[in-house]
Coordinates of C-alpha atoms in Angstrom, one line a residue:
M1 CA -12.7 81.0 -29.8
S2 CA -14.4 82.5 -26.7
P3 CA -14.6 86.3 -26.6
F4 CA -13.4 88.4 -23.6
A5 CA -15.4 87.8 -20.4
P6 CA -18.6 86.3 -21.9
T7 CA -21.7 86.8 -19.8
T8 CA -22.6 83.6 -17.9
H9 CA -25.6 84.9 -16.0
L10 CA -28.5 85.0 -18.5
A11 CA -32.1 85.9 -17.9
T12 CA -33.3 82.3 -17.9
H13 CA -30.3 80.4 -16.6
D14 CA -26.6 80.5 -15.6
V15 CA -24.1 79.0 -17.9
G16 CA -21.8 76.6 -16.1
N17 CA -20.1 73.2 -16.4
Q18 CA -18.5 74.2 -19.7
P19 CA -14.8 73.3 -20.1
G20 CA -13.9 76.2 -22.4
D21 CA -11.4 76.4 -25.2
L22 CA -8.1 74.5 -25.0
V23 CA -5.7 77.3 -25.8
D24 CA -2.6 79.1 -24.5
R25 CA -0.8 75.9 -23.6
N26 CA 2.4 74.3 -24.9
L27 CA 1.3 71.5 -27.2
Y28 CA 4.7 69.7 -26.8
A29 CA 5.3 70.1 -23.0
D30 CA 2.2 68.1 -22.0
D31 CA 3.0 65.3 -24.5
I32 CA 5.0 62.8 -22.4
A33 CA 5.1 60.1 -25.1
L34 CA 6.4 62.5 -27.8
R35 CA 8.9 64.1 -25.5
E36 CA 10.3 60.7 -24.5
A37 CA 10.6 59.7 -28.2
V38 CA 12.3 63.0 -29.2
L39 CA 14.9 62.8 -26.5
R40 CA 15.5 59.1 -27.3
E41 CA 15.6 59.5 -31.1
A42 CA 17.2 62.9 -31.5
G43 CA 18.2 64.5 -28.2
A44 CA 18.0 67.6 -26.1
W45 CA 18.7 69.9 -29.1
L46 CA 15.3 68.9 -30.7
D47 CA 13.5 68.9 -27.3
E48 CA 14.4 72.6 -26.9
R49 CA 13.2 73.5 -30.5
A50 CA 10.0 71.5 -30.1
M51 CA 9.3 73.2 -26.8
R52 CA 9.6 76.6 -28.4
L53 CA 7.3 75.6 -31.3
G54 CA 4.8 74.0 -28.9
A55 CA 4.4 77.2 -27.0
V56 CA 3.7 79.3 -30.1
V57 CA 1.3 77.0 -31.9
G58 CA -0.7 76.3 -28.8
S59 CA -1.3 80.0 -28.3
Q60 CA -4.8 81.5 -28.7
A61 CA -3.5 83.6 -31.6
V62 CA -2.2 80.7 -33.7
V63 CA -5.3 78.6 -32.9
A64 CA -7.3 81.5 -34.3
L65 CA -5.2 81.6 -37.4
G66 CA -5.9 78.0 -38.0
Q67 CA -9.6 78.6 -37.7
D68 CA -9.6 81.5 -40.1
A69 CA -7.5 79.7 -42.7
N70 CA -10.1 77.0 -42.8
R71 CA -13.2 79.3 -42.5
F72 CA -12.0 81.4 -45.4
P73 CA -10.6 78.9 -48.0
P74 CA -8.5 79.8 -51.0
E75 CA -10.1 81.1 -54.1
L76 CA -9.0 80.8 -57.7
T77 CA -8.4 83.9 -59.7
S78 CA -8.0 83.0 -63.4
F79 CA -7.9 86.5 -64.8
D80 CA -7.0 90.0 -63.5
R81 CA -9.5 92.8 -63.9
F82 CA -8.1 93.6 -67.4
G83 CA -8.8 90.1 -68.7
R84 CA -5.2 89.0 -68.6
R85 CA -4.7 85.4 -67.5
I86 CA -2.9 85.0 -64.2
D87 CA -3.9 81.6 -62.8
E88 CA -3.4 82.5 -59.1
V89 CA -4.9 81.3 -55.9
R90 CA -5.6 83.9 -53.3
F91 CA -5.5 83.0 -49.6
N92 CA -6.7 84.5 -46.4
P93 CA -3.8 86.3 -44.6
S94 CA -4.0 83.7 -41.9
Y95 CA -2.7 81.1 -44.3
H96 CA 0.4 83.1 -45.1
A97 CA 1.0 83.8 -41.4
L98 CA 0.9 80.1 -40.7
M99 CA 3.2 79.3 -43.6
A100 CA 5.7 81.9 -42.4
L101 CA 5.6 80.6 -38.9
A102 CA 6.3 77.0 -40.1
T103 CA 9.2 78.1 -42.2
D104 CA 10.6 80.3 -39.4
H105 CA 10.8 77.1 -37.4
E106 CA 12.4 75.3 -40.4
I107 CA 10.0 72.4 -40.5
H108 CA 10.6 72.1 -44.2
S109 CA 14.4 72.5 -44.1
L110 CA 15.8 71.4 -40.8
A111 CA 16.3 67.8 -41.8
W112 CA 18.6 68.9 -44.6
T113 CA 20.5 71.6 -42.8
T114 CA 21.1 70.5 -39.2
R115 CA 24.3 68.7 -38.2
Q116 CA 22.7 67.3 -35.1
P117 CA 21.5 63.7 -35.0
G118 CA 17.9 63.0 -36.0
G119 CA 17.3 65.6 -38.6
H120 CA 14.3 63.7 -40.0
V121 CA 13.0 63.1 -36.5
A122 CA 13.0 66.8 -36.2
H123 CA 10.9 67.2 -39.3
A124 CA 8.4 64.6 -38.2
A125 CA 8.2 65.9 -34.6
L126 CA 7.8 69.6 -35.4
L127 CA 5.3 68.8 -38.2
A128 CA 3.2 66.7 -35.7
V129 CA 3.2 69.5 -33.1
F130 CA 2.3 72.2 -35.7
A131 CA -0.5 70.0 -37.3
Q132 CA -2.3 70.1 -34.0
S133 CA -3.3 73.7 -34.6
E134 CA -3.5 73.6 -38.4
A135 CA -2.8 70.6 -40.6
G136 CA -3.5 72.0 -44.1
T137 CA -0.4 74.1 -44.4
M138 CA 1.7 71.1 -43.5
C139 CA 1.0 69.8 -47.1
P140 CA 3.1 72.4 -48.9
I141 CA 5.6 72.4 -46.0
N142 CA 6.1 68.7 -46.3
M143 CA 6.3 68.6 -50.0
T144 CA 8.9 71.3 -50.0
Y145 CA 10.9 69.2 -47.6
A146 CA 10.4 66.0 -49.6
A147 CA 11.4 67.6 -53.0
V148 CA 15.0 67.9 -52.0
P149 CA 16.2 64.4 -52.8
A150 CA 14.7 64.6 -56.3
L151 CA 16.2 68.0 -56.9
R152 CA 19.6 66.6 -55.9
V153 CA 19.5 64.2 -58.9
E154 CA 20.5 67.2 -61.1
P155 CA 22.5 69.4 -58.7
N156 CA 24.0 71.6 -61.4
L157 CA 20.6 72.4 -62.7
T158 CA 18.8 72.8 -59.3
A159 CA 21.4 74.3 -57.0
A160 CA 19.6 77.6 -56.9
W161 CA 16.3 75.9 -56.1
I162 CA 17.8 73.8 -53.3
A163 CA 19.4 76.9 -51.8
K164 CA 16.1 78.7 -51.7
V165 CA 14.4 75.7 -50.1
L166 CA 17.0 75.5 -47.4
S167 CA 16.9 79.3 -46.7
G168 CA 14.2 78.9 -44.1
C169 CA 12.2 81.8 -45.5
Y170 CA 8.7 82.1 -46.7
D171 CA 8.3 84.4 -49.7
A172 CA 4.8 84.1 -51.2
P173 CA 4.6 86.6 -54.1
L174 CA 5.1 85.2 -57.6
R175 CA 8.4 86.3 -59.2
P176 CA 11.6 84.7 -60.6
I177 CA 13.4 82.7 -57.9
E178 CA 16.5 84.8 -58.3
G179 CA 14.6 87.6 -56.5
K180 CA 13.0 85.4 -53.8
A181 CA 14.2 84.8 -50.3
G182 CA 12.7 81.3 -50.3
V183 CA 10.6 78.9 -52.4
T184 CA 8.1 76.2 -52.0
L185 CA 7.6 73.0 -54.1
G186 CA 4.5 71.1 -55.0
M187 CA 3.8 67.9 -56.9
A188 CA 1.6 67.0 -59.9
M189 CA 1.6 63.3 -60.8
T190 CA -1.9 61.8 -61.2
E191 CA -4.1 62.1 -64.2
K192 CA -7.8 61.5 -64.8
Q193 CA -7.3 58.2 -66.7
G194 CA -4.6 56.8 -64.6
G195 CA -4.8 57.7 -60.9
S196 CA -2.3 55.6 -59.0
D197 CA -1.1 54.0 -62.2
V198 CA 1.2 56.9 -63.2
R199 CA 2.7 54.8 -66.0
A200 CA -0.6 55.4 -67.8
N201 CA 0.1 59.2 -67.8
T202 CA -0.4 60.8 -71.2
T203 CA 1.2 64.2 -70.6
R204 CA 3.9 64.6 -73.4
A205 CA 7.3 66.1 -73.0
D206 CA 9.1 67.4 -76.1
A207 CA 12.8 68.4 -76.0
R208 CA 13.7 71.9 -76.9
Q209 CA 17.0 73.2 -78.3
D210 CA 17.8 75.1 -75.1
G211 CA 17.9 71.9 -73.1
T212 CA 14.4 72.4 -71.5
Y213 CA 11.3 70.4 -72.4
G214 CA 7.8 71.6 -73.4
L215 CA 5.0 69.8 -71.5
I216 CA 1.5 69.3 -73.0
G217 CA -1.2 67.6 -70.9
H218 CA -3.2 67.7 -67.8
K219 CA -2.9 66.7 -64.1
W220 CA -5.9 65.7 -62.1
F221 CA -4.4 66.7 -58.7
C222 CA -1.8 69.4 -58.3
S223 CA -1.3 70.0 -54.6
A224 CA -0.3 73.5 -53.4
P225 CA -0.7 75.1 -56.9
M226 CA 0.8 78.4 -55.7
S227 CA 4.2 76.8 -55.2
D228 CA 7.1 78.2 -57.1
G229 CA 7.7 74.9 -58.9
F230 CA 6.3 71.4 -59.2
L231 CA 7.7 68.0 -59.7
T232 CA 5.7 66.2 -62.3
L233 CA 5.8 63.2 -64.6
A234 CA 5.5 63.2 -68.4
Q235 CA 6.2 60.9 -71.3
A236 CA 9.4 61.8 -73.0
P237 CA 10.8 59.9 -76.1
G238 CA 12.8 57.7 -73.7
G239 CA 9.8 57.0 -71.4
L240 CA 8.1 58.3 -68.3
T241 CA 10.4 61.1 -67.0
C242 CA 10.5 63.4 -64.0
F243 CA 10.5 67.1 -64.5
L244 CA 10.8 70.3 -62.5
V245 CA 8.2 72.8 -63.8
P246 CA 8.7 76.4 -62.5
R247 CA 5.7 78.8 -62.4
I248 CA 8.0 81.4 -63.9
A249 CA 9.6 80.2 -67.2
P250 CA 13.3 80.7 -68.0
D251 CA 12.4 83.8 -70.0
S252 CA 10.8 85.4 -66.9
T253 CA 7.2 85.1 -68.3
R254 CA 4.4 83.1 -66.6
N255 CA 4.8 79.5 -67.5
G256 CA 2.2 77.6 -69.4
I257 CA 0.5 76.2 -66.3
H258 CA -3.2 76.8 -66.3
L259 CA -5.4 76.2 -63.2
M260 CA -8.7 74.8 -64.4
R261 CA -10.4 74.7 -61.0
L262 CA -9.8 74.1 -57.3
K263 CA -10.9 70.9 -55.8
D264 CA -13.9 71.3 -53.4
K265 CA -12.5 68.9 -50.8
L266 CA -14.0 67.3 -47.8
G267 CA -11.3 68.6 -45.5
N268 CA -7.8 70.2 -45.7
R269 CA -9.6 73.3 -46.8
S270 CA -6.9 75.8 -45.9
N271 CA -4.7 74.2 -48.6
A272 CA -5.5 74.5 -52.3
S273 CA -5.5 71.5 -54.6
A274 CA -6.1 72.1 -58.3
E275 CA -6.7 70.5 -61.7
I276 CA -4.1 71.9 -64.1
E277 CA -3.2 71.9 -67.8
Y278 CA 0.2 72.2 -69.2
E279 CA 0.3 74.3 -72.4
D280 CA 3.8 74.0 -73.7
A281 CA 5.0 74.6 -70.2
A282 CA 8.8 74.9 -69.8
A283 CA 10.3 72.1 -67.7
F284 CA 13.7 70.9 -66.5
R285 CA 14.5 67.2 -66.7
L286 CA 15.5 65.5 -63.5
G287 CA 17.4 62.3 -64.2
P288 CA 17.6 60.4 -67.5
E289 CA 14.5 59.9 -69.7
G290 CA 12.6 56.9 -68.6
S291 CA 13.7 57.1 -65.0
G292 CA 10.7 59.2 -63.8
V293 CA 9.3 56.8 -61.3
K294 CA 12.7 56.1 -59.8
V295 CA 13.4 59.8 -59.3
I296 CA 10.0 60.9 -58.0
I297 CA 9.6 57.9 -55.7
D298 CA 12.3 59.4 -53.5
M299 CA 10.1 62.5 -53.0
V300 CA 7.0 60.2 -52.4
H301 CA 9.1 58.2 -49.9
H302 CA 9.9 61.4 -47.9
T303 CA 6.4 62.8 -48.3
R304 CA 5.1 59.7 -46.6
L305 CA 7.1 60.5 -43.5
G306 CA 5.1 63.8 -43.4
T307 CA 1.8 62.0 -43.8
I308 CA 2.4 59.8 -40.8
A309 CA 3.7 62.8 -38.7
C310 CA 0.6 64.8 -39.7
T311 CA -1.6 61.9 -38.7
L312 CA 0.2 61.8 -35.4
G313 CA -0.6 65.4 -34.8
I314 CA -4.3 65.0 -35.7
M315 CA -4.5 62.1 -33.2
R316 CA -2.9 64.1 -30.5
A317 CA -5.1 67.1 -31.1
A318 CA -8.2 64.9 -30.9
L319 CA -7.0 63.1 -27.8
S320 CA -6.1 66.3 -26.0
Q321 CA -9.6 67.8 -26.7
A322 CA -11.2 64.6 -25.3
V323 CA -9.0 64.7 -22.1
H324 CA -9.6 68.4 -21.7
H325 CA -13.3 68.2 -22.0
T326 CA -13.9 65.1 -19.8
S327 CA -11.6 66.4 -17.1
R328 CA -13.6 69.6 -16.7
R329 CA -17.1 68.5 -17.5
M330 CA -19.1 67.2 -14.5
A331 CA -21.7 64.4 -14.8
F332 CA -23.5 62.5 -12.0
G333 CA -21.4 64.2 -9.4
K334 CA -17.9 63.9 -10.7
P335 CA -15.8 64.7 -13.8
L336 CA -16.6 62.6 -16.8
I337 CA -13.0 61.3 -16.9
A338 CA -13.5 59.8 -13.4
H339 CA -16.2 57.5 -14.5
P340 CA -14.6 54.0 -15.2
L341 CA -16.2 53.5 -18.6
M342 CA -15.0 56.9 -19.8
T343 CA -11.6 56.3 -18.4
A344 CA -11.4 53.0 -20.3
V345 CA -12.3 54.8 -23.6
L346 CA -9.7 57.5 -23.1
A347 CA -7.0 55.0 -22.0
D348 CA -7.7 52.9 -25.0
L349 CA -7.3 55.9 -27.2
A350 CA -4.1 56.7 -25.4
L351 CA -2.7 53.3 -26.2
D352 CA -3.1 53.9 -29.9
Y353 CA -1.5 57.3 -29.6
E354 CA 1.5 56.0 -27.6
A355 CA 1.9 53.3 -30.2
A356 CA 1.7 55.8 -33.0
V357 CA 4.4 58.0 -31.4
V358 CA 7.0 55.2 -31.0
L359 CA 6.4 54.0 -34.5
V360 CA 6.6 57.4 -36.3
M361 CA 9.7 58.5 -34.4
R362 CA 11.5 55.2 -34.9
V363 CA 10.7 55.3 -38.6
A364 CA 11.9 59.0 -38.8
R365 CA 15.2 58.0 -37.2
A366 CA 15.8 55.5 -39.9
F367 CA 15.4 58.2 -42.6
S368 CA 18.7 59.8 -41.3
A369 CA 20.7 56.6 -41.5
T370 CA 23.4 55.9 -44.0
D371 CA 23.7 52.1 -43.6
E372 CA 21.7 49.9 -45.9
S373 CA 19.9 48.0 -43.1
E374 CA 18.4 51.2 -41.7
R375 CA 17.6 52.6 -45.1
A376 CA 15.8 49.4 -45.9
F377 CA 13.9 49.6 -42.6
A378 CA 12.9 53.2 -43.5
R379 CA 11.4 52.1 -46.8
L380 CA 9.4 49.3 -45.2
G381 CA 8.6 51.0 -41.9
V382 CA 7.2 54.2 -43.4
A383 CA 4.8 52.1 -45.6
L384 CA 3.7 50.0 -42.6
A385 CA 3.1 53.2 -40.5
K386 CA 1.3 55.0 -43.3
Y387 CA -1.0 52.1 -44.0
W388 CA -1.9 51.4 -40.3
L389 CA -1.9 54.9 -38.7
T390 CA -3.9 56.6 -41.4
K391 CA -6.4 53.8 -41.3
R392 CA -6.8 54.1 -37.6
C393 CA -7.0 57.9 -37.6
S394 CA -10.6 58.5 -38.7
N395 CA -12.1 56.1 -36.1
F396 CA -9.7 57.5 -33.5
V397 CA -10.9 61.1 -34.1
Y398 CA -14.6 60.0 -34.1
E399 CA -14.2 58.3 -30.7
A400 CA -12.6 61.3 -29.3
M401 CA -15.4 63.4 -30.7
E402 CA -18.0 61.2 -29.0
C403 CA -16.3 62.0 -25.7
L404 CA -17.4 65.6 -26.1
G405 CA -21.0 64.6 -26.9
G406 CA -23.0 67.1 -28.9
A407 CA -20.4 69.8 -28.2
G408 CA -18.0 67.9 -30.3
Y409 CA -20.4 67.8 -33.3
V410 CA -20.8 71.5 -33.9
E411 CA -18.7 73.6 -36.2
D412 CA -17.9 76.1 -33.5
G413 CA -15.4 73.7 -32.0
P414 CA -12.3 71.9 -33.5
M415 CA -13.5 68.4 -33.7
P416 CA -15.4 68.6 -37.1
R417 CA -12.2 70.0 -38.8
L418 CA -10.1 67.2 -37.3
Y419 CA -12.6 64.6 -38.4
R420 CA -12.7 66.0 -42.0
E421 CA -8.9 66.0 -42.0
A422 CA -8.5 62.5 -40.6
P423 CA -9.0 60.4 -43.9
L424 CA -6.8 62.6 -46.0
N425 CA -3.4 61.0 -45.3
A426 CA -4.7 57.5 -46.0
I427 CA -5.5 58.7 -49.6
W428 CA -2.6 61.0 -50.4
E429 CA 0.8 59.5 -51.5
G430 CA -0.6 56.0 -51.9
S431 CA -4.0 54.7 -50.8
G432 CA -4.3 51.6 -48.7
N433 CA -4.1 49.1 -51.5
V434 CA -1.1 50.8 -53.1
I435 CA 0.8 50.9 -49.8
A436 CA 0.0 47.2 -49.1
L437 CA 1.3 46.2 -52.5
D438 CA 4.4 48.3 -51.9
V439 CA 5.0 46.3 -48.7
L440 CA 4.7 43.0 -50.6
R441 CA 7.2 44.2 -53.2
T442 CA 9.6 45.4 -50.6
L443 CA 9.5 42.0 -48.8
A444 CA 10.0 40.2 -52.1
R445 CA 12.8 42.3 -53.5
E446 CA 14.7 43.6 -50.4
P447 CA 15.9 40.9 -48.0
A448 CA 17.6 43.6 -46.0
A449 CA 14.2 45.1 -45.2
R450 CA 12.8 41.8 -44.0
A451 CA 15.9 41.3 -41.9
A452 CA 15.7 44.8 -40.4
Y453 CA 12.1 44.3 -39.5
E454 CA 12.8 41.0 -37.7
A455 CA 15.6 42.7 -35.9
E456 CA 13.2 45.3 -34.5
L457 CA 11.0 42.6 -33.1
A458 CA 13.7 40.4 -31.6
P459 CA 14.6 42.5 -28.5
A460 CA 10.9 42.4 -27.5
L461 CA 10.6 38.6 -27.4
G462 CA 10.4 36.7 -24.2
I463 CA 8.6 39.4 -22.2
H464 CA 4.9 39.1 -23.1
A465 CA 3.3 35.7 -24.0
A466 CA 0.7 37.2 -26.4
F467 CA 3.4 39.0 -28.3
D468 CA 5.6 36.0 -28.6
S469 CA 2.8 33.8 -29.9
A470 CA 1.7 36.4 -32.4
A471 CA 5.3 36.9 -33.5
Q472 CA 5.6 33.2 -34.4
I473 CA 2.4 33.3 -36.4
L474 CA 3.6 36.4 -38.2
R475 CA 7.0 34.9 -38.9
E476 CA 5.3 32.0 -40.7
A477 CA 3.1 34.3 -42.7
M478 CA 6.1 36.4 -43.8
S479 CA 8.0 33.3 -44.8
E480 CA 5.7 32.6 -47.7
T481 CA 7.6 33.0 -50.9
A482 CA 4.9 35.1 -52.5
P483 CA 2.0 36.2 -50.1
A484 CA -1.3 36.3 -51.9
E485 CA -2.3 39.8 -53.0
A486 CA -5.8 39.4 -51.5
R487 CA -4.2 38.9 -48.1
A488 CA -1.9 41.8 -48.3
R489 CA -3.9 44.1 -46.0
H490 CA -4.0 41.4 -43.3
L491 CA -0.3 40.9 -43.4
V492 CA 0.5 44.6 -43.4
E493 CA -1.8 45.3 -40.5
R494 CA -0.3 42.6 -38.4
M495 CA 3.2 43.7 -39.3
A496 CA 2.4 47.3 -38.2
V497 CA 0.7 46.3 -35.0
M498 CA 3.5 43.9 -34.0
L499 CA 6.1 46.6 -34.7
Q500 CA 4.2 49.0 -32.5
G501 CA 4.1 46.3 -29.8
A502 CA 7.8 45.6 -30.0
L503 CA 8.7 49.3 -29.7
L504 CA 6.3 49.8 -26.8
I505 CA 7.8 46.8 -25.0
R506 CA 11.3 48.3 -25.4
Y507 CA 10.5 51.9 -24.7
A508 CA 7.2 52.5 -22.9
P509 CA 6.2 51.9 -19.3
S510 CA 5.1 48.3 -18.7
A511 CA 1.5 49.5 -17.9
V512 CA 1.3 50.8 -21.5
S513 CA 3.1 48.0 -23.3
D514 CA 1.2 45.2 -21.4
A515 CA -2.1 46.9 -22.1
F516 CA -1.3 47.3 -25.7
C517 CA -0.3 43.7 -26.1
M518 CA -3.5 42.5 -24.4
A519 CA -5.8 44.9 -26.2
R520 CA -4.2 44.8 -29.7
I521 CA -2.3 41.6 -30.1
A522 CA -3.9 38.9 -27.9
S523 CA -6.4 36.7 -29.6
D524 CA -9.5 38.1 -27.8
H525 CA -8.9 41.8 -28.5
A526 CA -12.0 43.9 -29.2
F527 CA -12.8 46.2 -32.1
S528 CA -14.3 49.3 -30.3
Y529 CA -12.4 51.8 -28.2
G530 CA -13.0 51.2 -24.5
A531 CA -14.1 47.6 -25.0
L532 CA -11.1 46.3 -23.0
A533 CA -11.7 42.7 -22.2
C534 CA -8.6 42.6 -20.0
N535 CA -7.5 44.1 -16.7
V536 CA -5.2 47.0 -17.4
D537 CA -3.8 49.7 -15.3
L538 CA -6.0 52.5 -16.5
G539 CA -4.7 55.0 -14.0
A540 CA -1.1 54.5 -15.0
I541 CA -2.0 55.0 -18.7
M542 CA -4.0 58.1 -18.0
D543 CA -1.4 59.7 -15.8
R544 CA 0.7 60.2 -18.9
Q545 CA -2.2 62.1 -20.5
T546 CA -2.7 64.8 -17.9
L547 CA -3.0 68.3 -19.4
R548 CA -1.3 70.8 -17.1

């Protein structure tokens, strides 16, 4: 962040031709593609809320909070100064300020409390806007949002928890939830020996006379360990079962949850992730014994919506930085953005961003639906989006970083943090292979999902020859009774790209949809950004990316 009135006339040279920081702007107002999608999928009520959030999180003050929250990462405090065990994570004040801001805008709760259309669109859109300034805090915000369906499995047991989640308040200090204005929820599923294979979990759950269970075991990843409670899996007598584990036990003592260490992660440094051990930790059963995967998968399903929304925010932040820098940096007598090859790179990035927006917002709309066709589309669509967008994100951010040259590669600026954050959502809540196999299972077991997907492509047929040809090839590939597992990634990628193409044909300007079909779907498409082998209207595409 630039200090007040820095000196530009130095003893040896004058400092000029430097674009400066991209701050004090409305992160939502400039985003034409996202605004169009919000108005289409939710309406004016969300447009107004997103406009308010965009102005706040684009301010210099909030950008500085994001920098501090990542510059001063959380620290584990196992014992207090008297030697008493406390197992607490201490954060820089900037983290708590960001969490409070996010809850004030109800990013975690609005989907469950609003009576307006598009509640889950609101969650995704607001999360994407906030993530542009700080993505790490969106992990606990998103998990708190996603925990609600699992908590509702046992409403008599969890009513107080649900009420505190929906309160819209951030209340960080540890104490019994009865005395808290709001709570946050985390998740602890994977173990060292199992990873994605959660059925291999060895944590044991023993029933107690008071109706609770005592958990003994470990968890390899516990995200947001300072949450008030965690959804976790353990082996009960009846099989793998889902539990709510509060940090404060029913007798108002600290529960038997011990933080062994914090993960030293590549990115996402503002958010703590821990290895934990359960030592007879008190837990409340959610659903019948043996139904653990079925119960927690609903949380995972909703968490995946947040991962694609956060990815969208990271992409937008990177693209905005590239457009800002190249618009204000002169080279060879004119702004960088005015050079045709740079224009081609930025326009190619813009195509992927526009395609990401229509996909994320369309999937989010399906999350609010009650009919089976839309619910089936949500299950399939979020998996397709998570696989493809999170795979694209790292290279997208790298290419945007290259637009800044050496200035993009130093830690003083935002690009290194965005680059470290970029791979995260491809790994959390199901890595690429897990997601690809989920898609195969959905296609095999849910005819409604296949039908809903085909219905999304149908209105786009007959408009673009490359799209029509690719749709026929995809239809034949999807018609296989049991697609080979080794080809799963290829099928999922094509399904995702074709869905993006169909949505752009329906909703985006023809300059955008035509360019996308030629650059991503036609048989001679290139692999590098800016390597456009076709004639596209670069000016029309870039007109939608102007930062006012």
